[in-house]
XYZ file of C-alpha atoms in Angstrom:
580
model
C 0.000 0.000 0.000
C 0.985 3.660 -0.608
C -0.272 6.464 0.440
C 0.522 10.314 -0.255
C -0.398 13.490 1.887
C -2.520 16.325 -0.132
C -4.370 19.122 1.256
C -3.901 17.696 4.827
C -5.261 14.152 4.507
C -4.075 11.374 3.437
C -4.856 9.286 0.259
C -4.133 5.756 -0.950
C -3.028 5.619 -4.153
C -1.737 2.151 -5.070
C -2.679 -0.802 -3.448
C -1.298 -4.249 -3.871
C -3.848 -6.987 -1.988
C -1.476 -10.621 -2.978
C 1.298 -11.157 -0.710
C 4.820 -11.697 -2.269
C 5.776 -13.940 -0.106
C 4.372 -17.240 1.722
C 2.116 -16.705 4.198
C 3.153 -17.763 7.928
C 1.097 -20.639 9.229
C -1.951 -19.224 10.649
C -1.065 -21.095 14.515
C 2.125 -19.257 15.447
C 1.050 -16.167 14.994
C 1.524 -15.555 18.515
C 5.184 -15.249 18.036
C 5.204 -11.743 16.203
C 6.175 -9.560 18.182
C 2.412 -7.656 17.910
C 1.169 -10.787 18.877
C 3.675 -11.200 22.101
C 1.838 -10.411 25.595
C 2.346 -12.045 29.313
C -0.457 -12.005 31.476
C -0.173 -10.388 35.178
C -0.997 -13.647 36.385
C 2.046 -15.049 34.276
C 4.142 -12.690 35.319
C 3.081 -13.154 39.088
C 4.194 -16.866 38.730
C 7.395 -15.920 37.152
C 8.230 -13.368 40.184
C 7.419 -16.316 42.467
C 9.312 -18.531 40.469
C 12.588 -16.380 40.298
C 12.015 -15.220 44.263
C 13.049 -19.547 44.496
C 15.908 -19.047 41.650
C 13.771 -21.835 39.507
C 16.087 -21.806 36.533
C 14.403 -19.709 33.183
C 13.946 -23.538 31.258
C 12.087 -25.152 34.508
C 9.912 -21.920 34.338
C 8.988 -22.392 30.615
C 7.910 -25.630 31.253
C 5.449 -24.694 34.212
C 4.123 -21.764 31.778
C 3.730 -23.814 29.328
C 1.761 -26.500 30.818
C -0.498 -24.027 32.276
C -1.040 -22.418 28.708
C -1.636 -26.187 27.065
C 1.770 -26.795 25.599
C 4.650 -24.998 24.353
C 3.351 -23.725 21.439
C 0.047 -21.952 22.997
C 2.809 -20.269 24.396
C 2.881 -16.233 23.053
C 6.516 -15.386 24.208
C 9.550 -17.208 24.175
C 12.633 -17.947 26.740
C 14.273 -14.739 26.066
C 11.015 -13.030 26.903
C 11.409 -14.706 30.307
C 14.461 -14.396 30.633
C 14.245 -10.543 30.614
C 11.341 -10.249 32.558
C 13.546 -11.855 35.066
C 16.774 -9.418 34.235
C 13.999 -6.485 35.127
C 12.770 -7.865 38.332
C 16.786 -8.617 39.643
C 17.647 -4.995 38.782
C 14.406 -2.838 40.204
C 15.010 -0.025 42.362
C 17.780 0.734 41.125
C 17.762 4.524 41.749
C 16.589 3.930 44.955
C 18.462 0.617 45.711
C 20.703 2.009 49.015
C 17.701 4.118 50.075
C 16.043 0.540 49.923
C 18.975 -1.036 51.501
C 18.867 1.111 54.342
C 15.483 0.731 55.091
C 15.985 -3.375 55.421
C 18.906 -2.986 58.292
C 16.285 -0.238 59.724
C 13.599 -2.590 59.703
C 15.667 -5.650 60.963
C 17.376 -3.343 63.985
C 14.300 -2.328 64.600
C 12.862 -6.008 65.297
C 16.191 -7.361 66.488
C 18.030 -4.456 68.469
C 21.447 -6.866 68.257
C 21.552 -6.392 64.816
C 24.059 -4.738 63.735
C 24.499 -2.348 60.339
C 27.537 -0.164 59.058
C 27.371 2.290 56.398
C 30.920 3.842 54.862
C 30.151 7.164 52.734
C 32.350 9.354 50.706
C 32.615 13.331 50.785
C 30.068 13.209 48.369
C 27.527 11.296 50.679
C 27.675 8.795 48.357
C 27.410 5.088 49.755
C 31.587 3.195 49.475
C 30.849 0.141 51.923
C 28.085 -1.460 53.981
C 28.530 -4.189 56.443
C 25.853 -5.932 58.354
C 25.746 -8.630 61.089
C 22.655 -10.256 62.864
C 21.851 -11.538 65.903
C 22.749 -15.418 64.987
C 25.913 -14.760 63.158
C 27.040 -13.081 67.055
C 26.569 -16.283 68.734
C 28.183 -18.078 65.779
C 31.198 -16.326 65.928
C 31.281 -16.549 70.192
C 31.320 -20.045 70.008
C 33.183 -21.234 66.639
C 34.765 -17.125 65.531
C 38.568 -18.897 66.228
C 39.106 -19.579 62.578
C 37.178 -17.085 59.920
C 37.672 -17.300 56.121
C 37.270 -13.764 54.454
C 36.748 -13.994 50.909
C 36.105 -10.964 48.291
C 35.905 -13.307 45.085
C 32.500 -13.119 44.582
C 30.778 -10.550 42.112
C 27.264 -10.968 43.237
C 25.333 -7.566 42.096
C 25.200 -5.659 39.008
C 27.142 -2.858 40.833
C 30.130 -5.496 40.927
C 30.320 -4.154 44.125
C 32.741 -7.169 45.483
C 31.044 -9.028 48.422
C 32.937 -10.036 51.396
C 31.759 -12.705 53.797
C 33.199 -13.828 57.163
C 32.693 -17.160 57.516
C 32.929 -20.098 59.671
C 32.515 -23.823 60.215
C 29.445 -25.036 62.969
C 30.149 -28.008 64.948
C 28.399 -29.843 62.462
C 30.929 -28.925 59.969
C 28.228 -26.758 58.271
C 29.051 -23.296 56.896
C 28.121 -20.231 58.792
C 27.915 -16.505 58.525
C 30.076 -14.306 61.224
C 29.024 -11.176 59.128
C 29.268 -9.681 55.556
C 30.414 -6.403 53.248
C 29.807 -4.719 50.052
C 32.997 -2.801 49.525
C 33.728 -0.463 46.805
C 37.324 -1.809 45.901
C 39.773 -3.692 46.733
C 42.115 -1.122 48.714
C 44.054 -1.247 52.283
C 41.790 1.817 53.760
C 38.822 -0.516 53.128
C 39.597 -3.452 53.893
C 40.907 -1.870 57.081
C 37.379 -0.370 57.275
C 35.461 -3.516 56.653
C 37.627 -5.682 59.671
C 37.296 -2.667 62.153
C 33.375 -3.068 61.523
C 33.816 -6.559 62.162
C 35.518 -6.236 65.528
C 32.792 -3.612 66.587
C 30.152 -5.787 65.714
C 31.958 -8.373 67.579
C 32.472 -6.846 70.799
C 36.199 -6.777 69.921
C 36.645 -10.361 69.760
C 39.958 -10.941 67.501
C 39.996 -14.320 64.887
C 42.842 -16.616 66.352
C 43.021 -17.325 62.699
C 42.108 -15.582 59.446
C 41.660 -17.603 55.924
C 41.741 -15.100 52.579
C 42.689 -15.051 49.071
C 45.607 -13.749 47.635
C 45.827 -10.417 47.888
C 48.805 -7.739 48.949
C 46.550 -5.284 50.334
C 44.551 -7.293 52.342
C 47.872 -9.014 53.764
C 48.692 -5.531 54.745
C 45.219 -4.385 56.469
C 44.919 -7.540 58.399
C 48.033 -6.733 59.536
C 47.419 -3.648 60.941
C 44.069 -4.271 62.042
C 44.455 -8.078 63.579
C 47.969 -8.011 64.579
C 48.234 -11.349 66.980
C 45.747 -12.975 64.397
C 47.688 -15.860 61.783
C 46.619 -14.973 58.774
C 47.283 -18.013 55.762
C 46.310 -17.997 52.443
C 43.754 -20.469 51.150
C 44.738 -23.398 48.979
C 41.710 -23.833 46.919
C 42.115 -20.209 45.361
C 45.640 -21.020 44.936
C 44.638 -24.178 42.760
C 42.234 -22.490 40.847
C 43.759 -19.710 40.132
C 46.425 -21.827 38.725
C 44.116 -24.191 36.232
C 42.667 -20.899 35.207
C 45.534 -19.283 34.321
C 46.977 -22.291 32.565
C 44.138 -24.287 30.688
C 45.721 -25.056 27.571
C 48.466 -26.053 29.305
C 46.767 -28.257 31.470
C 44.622 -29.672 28.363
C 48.299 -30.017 26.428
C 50.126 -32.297 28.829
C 48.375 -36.138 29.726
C 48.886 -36.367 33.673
C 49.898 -32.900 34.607
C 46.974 -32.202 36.631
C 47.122 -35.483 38.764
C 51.139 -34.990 38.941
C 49.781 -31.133 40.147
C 46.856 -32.298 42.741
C 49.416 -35.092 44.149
C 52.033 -32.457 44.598
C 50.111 -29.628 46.046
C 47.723 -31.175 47.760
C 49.572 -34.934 49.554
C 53.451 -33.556 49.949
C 54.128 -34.443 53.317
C 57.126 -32.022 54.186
C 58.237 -28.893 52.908
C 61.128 -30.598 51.520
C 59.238 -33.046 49.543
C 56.807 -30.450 47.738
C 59.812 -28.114 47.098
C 61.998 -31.659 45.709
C 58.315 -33.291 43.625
C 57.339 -29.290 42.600
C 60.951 -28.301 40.719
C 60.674 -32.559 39.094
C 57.313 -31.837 37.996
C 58.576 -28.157 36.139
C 61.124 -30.437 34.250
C 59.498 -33.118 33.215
C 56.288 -30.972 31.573
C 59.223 -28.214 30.629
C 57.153 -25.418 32.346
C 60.558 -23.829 33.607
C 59.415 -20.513 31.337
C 56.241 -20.637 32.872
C 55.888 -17.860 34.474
C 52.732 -18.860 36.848
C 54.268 -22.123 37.688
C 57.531 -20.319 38.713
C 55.701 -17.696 40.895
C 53.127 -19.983 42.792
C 55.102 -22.218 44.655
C 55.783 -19.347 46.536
C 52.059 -18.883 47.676
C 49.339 -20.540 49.644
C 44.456 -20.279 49.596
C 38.550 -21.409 50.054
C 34.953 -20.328 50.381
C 31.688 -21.801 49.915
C 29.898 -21.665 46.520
C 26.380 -21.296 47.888
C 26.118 -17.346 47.206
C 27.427 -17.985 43.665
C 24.613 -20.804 43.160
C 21.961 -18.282 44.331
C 22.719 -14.879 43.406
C 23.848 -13.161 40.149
C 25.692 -10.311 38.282
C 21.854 -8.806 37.633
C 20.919 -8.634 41.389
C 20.002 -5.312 42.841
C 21.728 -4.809 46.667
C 18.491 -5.293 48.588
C 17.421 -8.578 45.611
C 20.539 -9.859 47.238
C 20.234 -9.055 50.745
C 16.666 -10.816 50.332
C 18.340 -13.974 48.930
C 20.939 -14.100 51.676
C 18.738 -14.243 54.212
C 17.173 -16.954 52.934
C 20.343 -18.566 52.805
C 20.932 -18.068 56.468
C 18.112 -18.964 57.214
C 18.800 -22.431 55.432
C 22.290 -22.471 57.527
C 20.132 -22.203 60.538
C 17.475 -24.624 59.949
C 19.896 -27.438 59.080
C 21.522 -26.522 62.255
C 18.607 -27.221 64.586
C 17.797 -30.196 62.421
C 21.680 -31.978 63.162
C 21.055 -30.620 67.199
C 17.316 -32.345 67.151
C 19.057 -35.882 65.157
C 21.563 -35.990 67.938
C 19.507 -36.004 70.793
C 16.460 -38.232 69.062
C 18.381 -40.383 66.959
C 21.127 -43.250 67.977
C 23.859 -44.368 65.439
C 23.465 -47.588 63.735
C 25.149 -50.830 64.991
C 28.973 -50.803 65.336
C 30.909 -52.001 62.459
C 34.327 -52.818 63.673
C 33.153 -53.098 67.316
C 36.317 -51.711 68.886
C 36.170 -49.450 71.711
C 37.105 -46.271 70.015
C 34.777 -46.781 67.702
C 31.872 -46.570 70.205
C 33.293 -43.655 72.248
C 33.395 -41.671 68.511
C 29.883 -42.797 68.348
C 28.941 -41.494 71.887
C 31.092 -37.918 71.782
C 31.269 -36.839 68.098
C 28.300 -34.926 66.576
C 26.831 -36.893 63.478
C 28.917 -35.048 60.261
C 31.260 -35.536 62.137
C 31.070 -39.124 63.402
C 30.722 -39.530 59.642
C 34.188 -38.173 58.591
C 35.851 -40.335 61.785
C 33.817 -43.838 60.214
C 35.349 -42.633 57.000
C 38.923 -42.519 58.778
C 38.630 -45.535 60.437
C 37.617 -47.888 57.161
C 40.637 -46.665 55.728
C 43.069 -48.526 58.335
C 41.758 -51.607 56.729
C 43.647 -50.850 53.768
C 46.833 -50.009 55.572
C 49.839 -51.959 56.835
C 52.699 -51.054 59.253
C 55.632 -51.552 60.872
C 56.913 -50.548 64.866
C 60.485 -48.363 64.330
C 60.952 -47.617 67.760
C 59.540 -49.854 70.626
C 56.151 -47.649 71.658
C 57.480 -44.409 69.942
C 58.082 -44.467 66.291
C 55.712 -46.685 63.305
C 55.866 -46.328 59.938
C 52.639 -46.485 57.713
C 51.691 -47.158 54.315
C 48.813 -48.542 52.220
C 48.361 -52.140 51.135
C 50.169 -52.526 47.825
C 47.913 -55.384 46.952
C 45.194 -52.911 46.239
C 43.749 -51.898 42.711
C 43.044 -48.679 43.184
C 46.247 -47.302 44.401
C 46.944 -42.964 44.808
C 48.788 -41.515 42.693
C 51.911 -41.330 44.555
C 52.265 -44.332 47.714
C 53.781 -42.546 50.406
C 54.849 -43.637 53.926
C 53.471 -41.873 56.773
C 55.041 -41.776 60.091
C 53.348 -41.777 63.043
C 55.298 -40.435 66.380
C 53.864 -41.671 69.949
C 54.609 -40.659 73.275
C 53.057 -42.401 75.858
C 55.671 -42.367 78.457
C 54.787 -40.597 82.097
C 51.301 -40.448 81.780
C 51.328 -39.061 78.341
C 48.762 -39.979 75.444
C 50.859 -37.586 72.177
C 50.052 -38.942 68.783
C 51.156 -37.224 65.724
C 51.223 -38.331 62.135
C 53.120 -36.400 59.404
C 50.535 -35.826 57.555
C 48.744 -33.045 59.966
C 45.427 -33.911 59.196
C 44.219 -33.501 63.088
C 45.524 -30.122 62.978
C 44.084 -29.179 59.755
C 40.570 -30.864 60.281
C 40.503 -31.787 63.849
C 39.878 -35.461 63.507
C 42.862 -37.936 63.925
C 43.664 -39.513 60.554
C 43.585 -43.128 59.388
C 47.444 -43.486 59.977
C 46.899 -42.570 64.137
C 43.672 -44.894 63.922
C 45.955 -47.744 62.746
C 48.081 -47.435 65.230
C 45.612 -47.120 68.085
C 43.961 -49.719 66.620
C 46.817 -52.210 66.508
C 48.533 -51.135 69.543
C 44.200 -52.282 70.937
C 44.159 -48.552 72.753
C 40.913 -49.085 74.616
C 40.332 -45.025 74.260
C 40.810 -41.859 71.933
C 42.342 -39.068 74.412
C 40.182 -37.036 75.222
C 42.491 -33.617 73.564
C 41.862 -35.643 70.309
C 38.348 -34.672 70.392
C 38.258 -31.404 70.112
C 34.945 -29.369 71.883
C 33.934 -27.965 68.408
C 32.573 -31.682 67.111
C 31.295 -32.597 70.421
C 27.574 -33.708 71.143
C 26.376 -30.832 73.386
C 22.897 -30.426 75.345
C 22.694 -27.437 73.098
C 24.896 -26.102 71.743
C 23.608 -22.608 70.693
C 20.340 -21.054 71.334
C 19.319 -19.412 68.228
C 17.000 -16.506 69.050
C 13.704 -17.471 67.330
C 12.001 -14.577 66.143
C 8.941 -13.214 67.911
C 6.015 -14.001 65.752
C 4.667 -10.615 63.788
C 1.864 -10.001 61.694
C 4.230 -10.024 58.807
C 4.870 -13.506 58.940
C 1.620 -14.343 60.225
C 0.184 -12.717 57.049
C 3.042 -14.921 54.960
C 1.831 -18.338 56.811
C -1.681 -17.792 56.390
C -1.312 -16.291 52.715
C 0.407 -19.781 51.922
C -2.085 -22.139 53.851
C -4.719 -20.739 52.173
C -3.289 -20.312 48.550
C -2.725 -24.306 48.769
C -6.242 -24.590 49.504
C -7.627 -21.984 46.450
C -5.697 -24.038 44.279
C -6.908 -27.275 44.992
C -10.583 -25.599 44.134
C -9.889 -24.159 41.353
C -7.828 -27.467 40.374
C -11.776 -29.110 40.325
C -13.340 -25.870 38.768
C -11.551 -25.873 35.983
C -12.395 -29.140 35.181
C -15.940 -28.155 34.122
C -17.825 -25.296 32.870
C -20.267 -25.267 35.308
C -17.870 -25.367 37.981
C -16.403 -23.012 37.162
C -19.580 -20.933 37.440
C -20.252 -22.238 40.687
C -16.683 -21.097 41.718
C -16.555 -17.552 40.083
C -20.502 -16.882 42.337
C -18.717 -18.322 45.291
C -15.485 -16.563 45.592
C -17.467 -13.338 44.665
C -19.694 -13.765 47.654
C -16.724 -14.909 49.716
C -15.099 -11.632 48.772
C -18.372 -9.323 49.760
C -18.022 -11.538 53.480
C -14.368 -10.624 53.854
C -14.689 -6.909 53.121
C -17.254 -6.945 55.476
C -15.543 -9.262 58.147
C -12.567 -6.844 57.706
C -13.975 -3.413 58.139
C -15.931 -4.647 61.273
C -12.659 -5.436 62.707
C -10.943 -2.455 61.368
C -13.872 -0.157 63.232
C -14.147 -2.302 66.661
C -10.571 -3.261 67.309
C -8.195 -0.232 68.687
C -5.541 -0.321 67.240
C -3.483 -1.001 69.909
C -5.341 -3.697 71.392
C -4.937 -7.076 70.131
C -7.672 -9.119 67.931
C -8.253 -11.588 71.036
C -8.522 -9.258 73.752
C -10.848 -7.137 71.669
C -13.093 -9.873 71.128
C -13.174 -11.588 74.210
C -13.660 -14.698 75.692
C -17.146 -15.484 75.546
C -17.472 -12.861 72.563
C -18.993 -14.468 69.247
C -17.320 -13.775 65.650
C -19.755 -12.676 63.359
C -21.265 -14.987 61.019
C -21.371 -15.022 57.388
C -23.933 -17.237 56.443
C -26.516 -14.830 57.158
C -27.313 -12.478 53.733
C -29.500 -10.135 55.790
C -27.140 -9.452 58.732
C -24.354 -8.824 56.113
C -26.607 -6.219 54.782
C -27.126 -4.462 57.963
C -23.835 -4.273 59.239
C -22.303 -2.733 55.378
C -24.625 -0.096 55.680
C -23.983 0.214 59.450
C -20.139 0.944 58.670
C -21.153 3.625 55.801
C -23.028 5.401 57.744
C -20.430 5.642 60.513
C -17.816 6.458 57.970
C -15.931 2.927 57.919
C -12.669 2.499 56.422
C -12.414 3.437 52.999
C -10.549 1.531 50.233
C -7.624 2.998 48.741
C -6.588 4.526 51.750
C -2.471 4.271 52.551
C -0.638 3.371 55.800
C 2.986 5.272 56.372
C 5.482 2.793 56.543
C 8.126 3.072 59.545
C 10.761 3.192 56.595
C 9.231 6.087 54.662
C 8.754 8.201 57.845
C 12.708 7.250 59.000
């Protein structure tokens, strides 16, 4: 068609009516992009969806059985997939303001919580650092070794985040407290672990756990002077494999010769002897990665990275973090409820240390020992020195054999009243459970008991070991629990109305007169109840709820509330946020 302007209107004056090209089949229409639309119910489900981090495919498939298929579908994955991308990054001129408002809202319900904003000259927000109530009694009873990690990129600010973390007695992870920081500099970092000692009551780490990095070195320093500070391995290794993939890919058995070195060397002699062999043999002497990191040493959890992304606003992430602590805590009351409610299974070796592991050691951790103590089975060894000295090794009978056999000594002193055991490979003092090389020996030697220092306190069984404050019940989460109990049960309705037309019908009439009860039910509450008087009190004991069955009564009391100028719709509550 074309069409020409005269005299102020317009005028067709060719028209063509066959199409020059095939026509596109008349059932996918949908996917034009004039024919693209998402339904507020759709896009309800998708915020619900991504508020759980369902994965974009998982949600395509839920949409698309509840549209009939894949093709009733009228948008695509991408669609979704940006619908998501704008719900991560909302707020984001108001994201801080937003921010702030959560710590003001969580001090306000938890007065031990504790919140730290860093500003520039401008005003402008540098660093925040928060810690709640749980993460204090974390840290007061397991805050002697922290890991400190700024690896992760979890906002679209890339804003690097910075948790303190530690290990429970159930060798779970938990939170001692956590930063945003601007950069990567001495002044903040020194910033970020003075926050952390305020919020601690000035409790110093015995030992601190980072990445590689000069200027942290240099704050922690400063700010933790009687604190060991070590670098973590597993950064080490990775930052090696990524630095070198092709020539990891390039050489057959470098990265076994690599984990064997790094990771089983039993002396500082031995890495430094196996490290320089393994540079010649691969010919990675002008390497200059290889050359550099034997002079270093580095580990976090992966559980932010898993849940949060580059496209997350600041409060989108502090909303996913809490539900992540939240997690941390639940599985810790779960392990404290299995230890006092549920006994191990039958012995499997029967020995004596065996059933004191069962009786002391929490059950992760019993786990790990069991683990331990199957492995002396594949073990031999030999007495160097009369009730001092044995040499261990594994079984060379075995099929699957490590990469390297090594001999382990194991050093006893047991003279004087003494119960020392040490094994060269320092896996008590790394992990805090005696390794299968000690277990052989005590085994052998038929020591009817573990010493007691071998256990350490952290894996213990205790009564309880922390008491997690449990937040008072409020009306927000009342409003959440009740929201989600009955939700279950609209769905299952409307499940069986949709099955038939006439249900359906019956449904529509029923919620609609439901409804009419509700707004009723509501505004009598709203205009009896003070306000600062609670729902039972105001009702009383012997006090009868109205009923709703009645039409007529309904009537009376609606146009009782007009006339005494009930509560309107539409109108807005201040929020305690808005007014601070």
């Amino acid at each position: 068609m074309v069409v020409k302007e005269e005299n102020g209107r317009w005028k067709i004056i060719r028209l063509e009516l066959d199409h020059n090209h095939p026509l596109y089949p008349g059932n996918r229409e949908q996917l034009f992009s004039g024919h693209k639309y998402m339904t507020e119910m759709e896009k309800a489900i998708i915020r619900t969806l991504n508020a759980n981090n369902i994965a974009t495919r998982q949600m395509i498939s839920i949409l698309s059985y509840l549209r009939g298929g894949v093709t009733a579908l009228p948008y695509k994955k991408k669609d979704v997939a940006n619908f998501r991308t704008k719900l991560n990054r909302v707020i984001s001129g108001s994201d801080m303001k937003q921010a702030l408002n959560y710590f003001i809202e969580k001090k306000n319900k938890d007065p031990s919580f504790f919140y730290k904003f860093d500003v520039d000259e401008h005003l402008r927000v540098k660093n925040i650092f928060w810690r709640d109530a749980e993460s204090l009694k974390y840290y007061a009873e397991f805050g002697d070794c922290v890991s400190f990690d700024t690896t992760y990129m979890t906002n679209k600010y890339n804003l690097p985040f910075a948790p303190f973390v530690g290990v429970t007695g159930h060798g779970h992870t938990c939170f001692f407290g956590c930063a945003f920081i601007c950069d990567e500099t001495i002044d903040t970092f020194k910033w970020v672990f003075e926050s952390f000692i305020e919020a601690m009551g000035g409790k110093h780490p015995t030992t601190i756990i980072t990445d590689q990095d000069a200027a942290m070195k240099a704050a922690i320093e400063q700010t933790f002077p009687n604190t060991k500070h070590r670098n973590c391995l597993f950064h080490i290794k990775t930052k090696c494999y990524n630095k070198n993939l092709k020539c990891f890919a390039s050489n057959e058995g470098l990265p076994e010769e690599f984990e064997d070195v790094v990771g089983n060397s039993l002396t500082i002699e031995e890495f430094e002897t196996l490290w320089t062999q393994m540079i010649a043999d691969y010919k990675l002497e002008n390497n200059k990665y290889f050359n550099k990191i034997a002079q270093q040493e580095v580990s976090t959890n992966a559980r932010i990275k898993r849940n949060v992304g580059p496209t997350y606003s600041i409060t989108s992430f502090l909303t996913e973090y809490q539900r992540i602590v939240d997690v941390i805590n639940v599985a810790e009351d779960i392990e404290d409820n299995a230890n006092k409610q549920k006994t191990p299974k039958e012995m499997e070796f029967g020995y004596s240390i065996e059933l004191q592991a069962m009786e002391m050691y929490n059950r992760n951790i019993l786990s790990k020992f069991m683990k331990e103590l199957r492995a002396t089975t594949r073990l031999s060894y030999k007495e160097l020195e009369q009730q001092g000295q044995y040499e261990v090794w594994e079984k060379h009978n075995q099929i699957h054999k490590r990469h390297r056999l090594r001999k382990y000594i194991v050093i006893t002193d047991l003279t004087n009243g003494r119960e020392d055991y040490s094994c060269i490979c320092g896996k008590f003092n790394k992990d805090g459970i005696l390794c299968s090389h000690i277990l052989k020996i005590l085994v052998e030697t038929e020591a009817s008991k573990i010493p007691d220092k071998y256990i350490i306190e952290r894996w213990r069984k205790k009564e309880r070991k922390m008491q997690l404050k449990k937040v008072a019940s409020n009306t927000g989460t009342d409003d959440i629990l009740r929201f989600n109990i009955l939700s279950r049960k609209a769905a299952e309705l409307t499940s069986k109305g949709a099955t038939k037309e006439e249900a359906m019908e019956y449904l529509l009439e029923e919620f609609s007169r439901i409804g009419k009860n509700l707004d009723i039910m509501l505004a009598t509450r709203n205009k009896e109840i003070p306000q600062e008087t609670s729902t039972a009190d105001a009702l009383g004991p012997t006090r009868e709820r109205p009923s709703f069955h009645k039409e007529k009564r309904e009537t009376r009391e609606a146009k009782k509330m007009e006339s005494n100028g009930g509560t309107r719709k539409g109108e807005s509550k201040k929020t305690t946020a808005e007014e601070d």
